Short mmCIF file of C-alpha atoms in Angstrom, two decimals:
data_model
loop_
_atom_site.label_atom_id
_atom_site.label_comp_id
_atom_site.label_asym_id
_atom_site.label_seq_id
_atom_site.Cartn_x
_atom_site.Cartn_y
_atom_site.Cartn_z
CA GLN E 1 -109.92 47.60 208.10
CA ARG E 2 -109.89 51.39 207.54
CA GLU E 3 -106.41 51.23 205.96
CA GLU E 4 -107.62 48.44 203.65
CA ASP E 5 -110.62 50.56 202.61
CA ARG E 6 -108.35 53.53 201.96
CA VAL E 7 -105.99 51.46 199.79
CA GLU E 8 -108.93 49.95 197.88
CA ALA E 9 -110.41 53.42 197.25
CA LEU E 10 -107.00 54.66 196.10
CA LEU E 11 -106.65 51.74 193.66
CA LEU E 12 -110.16 52.31 192.30
CA SER E 13 -109.48 56.00 191.80
CA GLU E 14 -106.18 55.13 190.08
CA GLU E 15 -108.10 52.89 187.63
CA ASP E 16 -110.34 55.85 186.77
CA ARG E 17 -107.47 58.30 186.30
CA SER E 18 -106.94 59.66 182.79
CA THR E 19 -103.80 58.68 180.94
CA HIS E 20 -104.29 60.72 177.75
CA PHE E 21 -106.43 63.48 176.32
CA LEU E 22 -107.54 64.74 172.91
CA SER E 23 -107.34 68.46 172.38
CA ILE E 24 -107.06 71.41 170.06
CA ARG E 25 -103.65 73.03 170.40
CA ILE E 26 -103.60 76.81 170.76
CA THR E 27 -101.14 78.15 168.18
CA ASP E 28 -102.35 81.67 167.42
CA PRO E 29 -99.56 84.11 168.47
CA GLU E 30 -102.01 86.79 169.66
CA VAL E 31 -103.89 84.33 171.88
CA ILE E 32 -100.64 82.96 173.32
CA ARG E 33 -99.27 86.46 173.96
CA ASN E 34 -102.46 87.48 175.80
CA LEU E 35 -102.57 84.29 177.89
CA VAL E 36 -98.93 84.80 178.90
CA GLU E 37 -99.82 88.38 179.88
CA VAL E 38 -102.45 86.97 182.27
CA GLN E 39 -99.85 84.58 183.69
CA ASP E 40 -97.43 87.46 184.17
CA SER E 41 -100.10 89.30 186.12
CA ILE E 42 -100.69 86.26 188.34
CA THR E 43 -96.99 85.66 188.97
CA GLY E 44 -96.32 89.37 189.42
CA ALA E 45 -98.67 89.24 192.38
CA GLU E 46 -97.29 85.92 193.64
CA PRO E 47 -94.08 84.60 192.03
CA ILE E 48 -94.46 81.12 193.55
CA LEU E 49 -97.37 80.52 191.16
CA ARG E 50 -94.99 80.48 188.13
CA ASP E 51 -94.75 76.67 188.46
CA CYS E 52 -98.54 76.48 188.23
CA CYS E 53 -98.75 78.29 184.89
CA MET E 54 -99.30 76.30 181.70
CA LYS E 55 -96.27 76.45 179.40
CA GLU E 56 -97.12 78.54 176.36
CA SER E 57 -96.28 75.64 174.02
CA LEU E 58 -98.87 73.52 175.84
CA PHE E 59 -101.93 75.79 175.72
CA HIS E 60 -104.87 73.69 174.51
CA LEU E 61 -108.61 73.11 174.62
CA THR E 62 -109.30 69.59 175.90
CA LEU E 63 -112.04 67.78 173.96
CA THR E 64 -112.03 64.56 175.97
CA MET E 65 -110.03 62.72 178.61
CA LEU E 66 -109.05 59.09 178.03
CA ARG E 67 -107.92 56.06 179.96
CA LEU E 68 -105.74 53.76 177.82
CA GLN E 69 -104.55 50.51 179.32
CA GLY E 70 -101.40 49.16 177.71
CA ALA E 71 -99.88 48.99 174.24
CA GLU E 72 -102.93 47.31 172.70
CA SER E 73 -105.15 50.18 173.84
CA GLU E 74 -102.68 52.73 172.51
CA ALA E 75 -102.75 50.96 169.13
CA LYS E 76 -106.57 51.06 169.16
CA ALA E 77 -106.46 54.78 169.97
CA LYS E 78 -104.12 55.40 167.02
CA VAL E 79 -106.52 53.56 164.69
CA MET E 80 -109.38 55.59 166.17
CA MET E 81 -107.53 58.83 165.40
CA LYS E 82 -106.76 57.75 161.81
CA LYS E 83 -110.46 56.96 161.24
CA LEU E 84 -111.47 60.25 162.82
CA GLN E 85 -109.06 62.43 160.85
CA PRO E 86 -110.98 62.57 157.50
CA LYS E 87 -114.30 63.27 159.27
CA LEU E 88 -112.79 66.15 161.21
CA ALA E 89 -110.92 67.50 158.18
CA GLU E 90 -114.21 67.70 156.27
CA LEU E 91 -116.07 69.19 159.21
CA LEU E 92 -113.41 71.84 159.80
CA ALA E 93 -112.63 72.67 156.16
CA ASP E 94 -114.38 76.06 156.36
CA SER E 95 -112.19 78.15 158.68
CA GLU E 96 -115.02 80.59 159.38
CA ARG E 97 -117.13 77.74 160.80
CA ALA E 98 -114.08 76.25 162.54
CA THR E 99 -112.90 79.25 164.53
CA LEU E 100 -112.93 79.68 168.29
CA ASP E 101 -113.13 83.00 170.10
CA ILE E 102 -111.08 83.03 173.28
CA SER E 103 -112.29 85.79 175.51
CA GLY E 104 -112.59 86.52 179.21
CA LEU E 105 -111.38 84.59 182.22
CA GLY E 106 -113.05 82.28 184.68
CA ASN E 107 -112.02 79.78 187.33
CA PHE E 108 -112.88 76.35 188.62
CA GLY E 109 -113.09 76.54 192.40
CA GLN E 110 -110.56 79.40 192.48
CA ARG E 111 -107.87 76.70 191.88
CA VAL E 112 -107.81 76.75 188.06
CA VAL E 113 -107.76 80.00 186.09
CA TYR E 114 -108.90 79.61 182.50
CA ALA E 115 -109.73 81.58 179.37
CA ALA E 116 -113.27 80.98 178.12
CA VAL E 117 -113.76 79.54 174.64
CA GLN E 118 -116.76 80.31 172.45
CA PRO E 119 -117.04 78.75 168.97
CA TRP E 120 -118.02 81.05 166.11
CA ASN E 121 -120.29 78.26 164.92
CA GLN E 122 -121.84 76.30 167.78
CA GLU E 123 -123.22 73.56 165.50
CA THR E 124 -119.80 72.82 163.98
CA PHE E 125 -118.19 72.70 167.42
CA GLN E 126 -120.89 70.42 168.85
CA ARG E 127 -120.49 68.09 165.87
CA LEU E 128 -116.72 68.05 166.42
CA VAL E 129 -117.12 67.16 170.09
CA GLY E 130 -119.78 64.57 169.22
CA GLU E 131 -117.55 62.93 166.59
CA VAL E 132 -114.66 62.72 169.05
CA HIS E 133 -116.83 61.23 171.82
CA GLN E 134 -118.41 58.73 169.40
CA ALA E 135 -114.97 57.67 168.14
CA VAL E 136 -113.86 57.01 171.72
CA GLU E 137 -117.00 54.98 172.37
CA ASP E 138 -116.43 52.92 169.20
CA ALA E 139 -112.69 52.40 169.77
CA GLY E 140 -113.11 49.14 171.68
CA ASP E 141 -112.00 47.62 174.94
CA GLY E 142 -109.17 49.36 176.71
CA VAL E 143 -110.04 52.82 175.35
CA ARG E 144 -112.53 54.74 177.41
CA GLY E 145 -113.47 58.30 178.18
CA THR E 146 -112.98 59.51 181.74
CA ASN E 147 -114.84 62.80 181.59
CA ASN E 148 -116.25 63.32 185.07
CA PHE E 149 -117.29 66.95 184.72
CA GLU E 150 -119.66 68.93 182.58
CA PHE E 151 -117.84 70.02 179.42
CA VAL E 152 -116.84 73.68 179.67
CA PRO E 153 -114.72 74.76 176.66
CA HIS E 154 -111.68 76.49 178.12
CA VAL E 155 -107.93 76.98 177.94
CA THR E 156 -106.16 76.51 181.26
CA VAL E 157 -103.91 79.44 182.14
CA ALA E 158 -102.83 78.34 185.64
CA LYS E 159 -103.67 75.49 188.01
CA VAL E 160 -102.43 75.39 191.59
CA SER E 161 -100.52 72.15 192.13
CA ARG E 162 -100.60 70.27 195.43
CA PRO E 163 -96.93 70.99 196.28
CA VAL E 164 -97.38 74.73 195.66
CA ALA E 165 -100.65 74.72 197.61
CA ARG E 166 -98.85 73.11 200.58
CA GLU E 167 -95.98 75.59 200.39
CA ARG E 168 -98.20 78.66 200.25
CA HIS E 169 -100.89 77.19 202.54
CA SER E 170 -103.61 77.82 199.96
CA LYS E 171 -104.90 76.10 196.84
CA TYR E 172 -106.67 79.25 195.63
CA VAL E 173 -105.63 81.93 193.14
CA PRO E 174 -107.15 85.22 194.25
CA THR E 175 -109.19 86.86 191.49
CA SER E 176 -107.34 90.09 192.25
CA HIS E 177 -104.21 88.51 190.70
CA TYR E 178 -105.82 88.58 187.23
CA SER E 179 -108.95 90.76 187.54
CA GLU E 180 -107.66 93.40 185.11
CA HIS E 181 -107.84 90.74 182.35
CA CYS E 182 -111.25 89.21 183.17
CA GLY E 183 -113.12 90.88 180.30
CA LYS E 184 -110.24 90.83 177.84
CA ARG E 185 -110.52 89.28 174.40
CA MET E 186 -107.52 86.97 173.94
CA GLY E 187 -108.03 86.37 170.21
CA SER E 188 -109.20 83.66 167.81
CA GLN E 189 -107.98 80.14 167.08
CA VAL E 190 -108.82 78.10 163.99
CA MET E 191 -109.42 74.47 164.92
#
């Protein structure tokens, strides 16, 4: 009976697992350079953590996590994005209102190191997030949000994977690995 319960719980958790996400890609060279500098500090202290660092071409700010089930759901998500595009283009037309400041470091449970994100214009950012969430809600069956945590705007720098955690016998990244960068301003990113 216990094994059955475990398998059932595993299947349920698999059904809730995200398959896609919507994000803002980080493309500003200064921001990327500074985030890589933080990674170099982390891996300088512990080289095994290199595999846990986000590739510089993949730095992003996640807006929402999604669960898409099959080709029909993917088609609905594409339609959703096409409908959303003109709304977001209008909302983000003024680059001053559509800029993010990336500054300082934090962590989630000492397992994920991230750079904090603060919008220059909170109202514009909240509208952006609201439009994205509403679009997901309106997309139809097979497209659903899977956000299980409070939204904290951030860019992941490093996240300890299970295999690396097993190998090093710890899932934590000591703050001392990146403390010299904690108050550092990484730069700005236009959305």
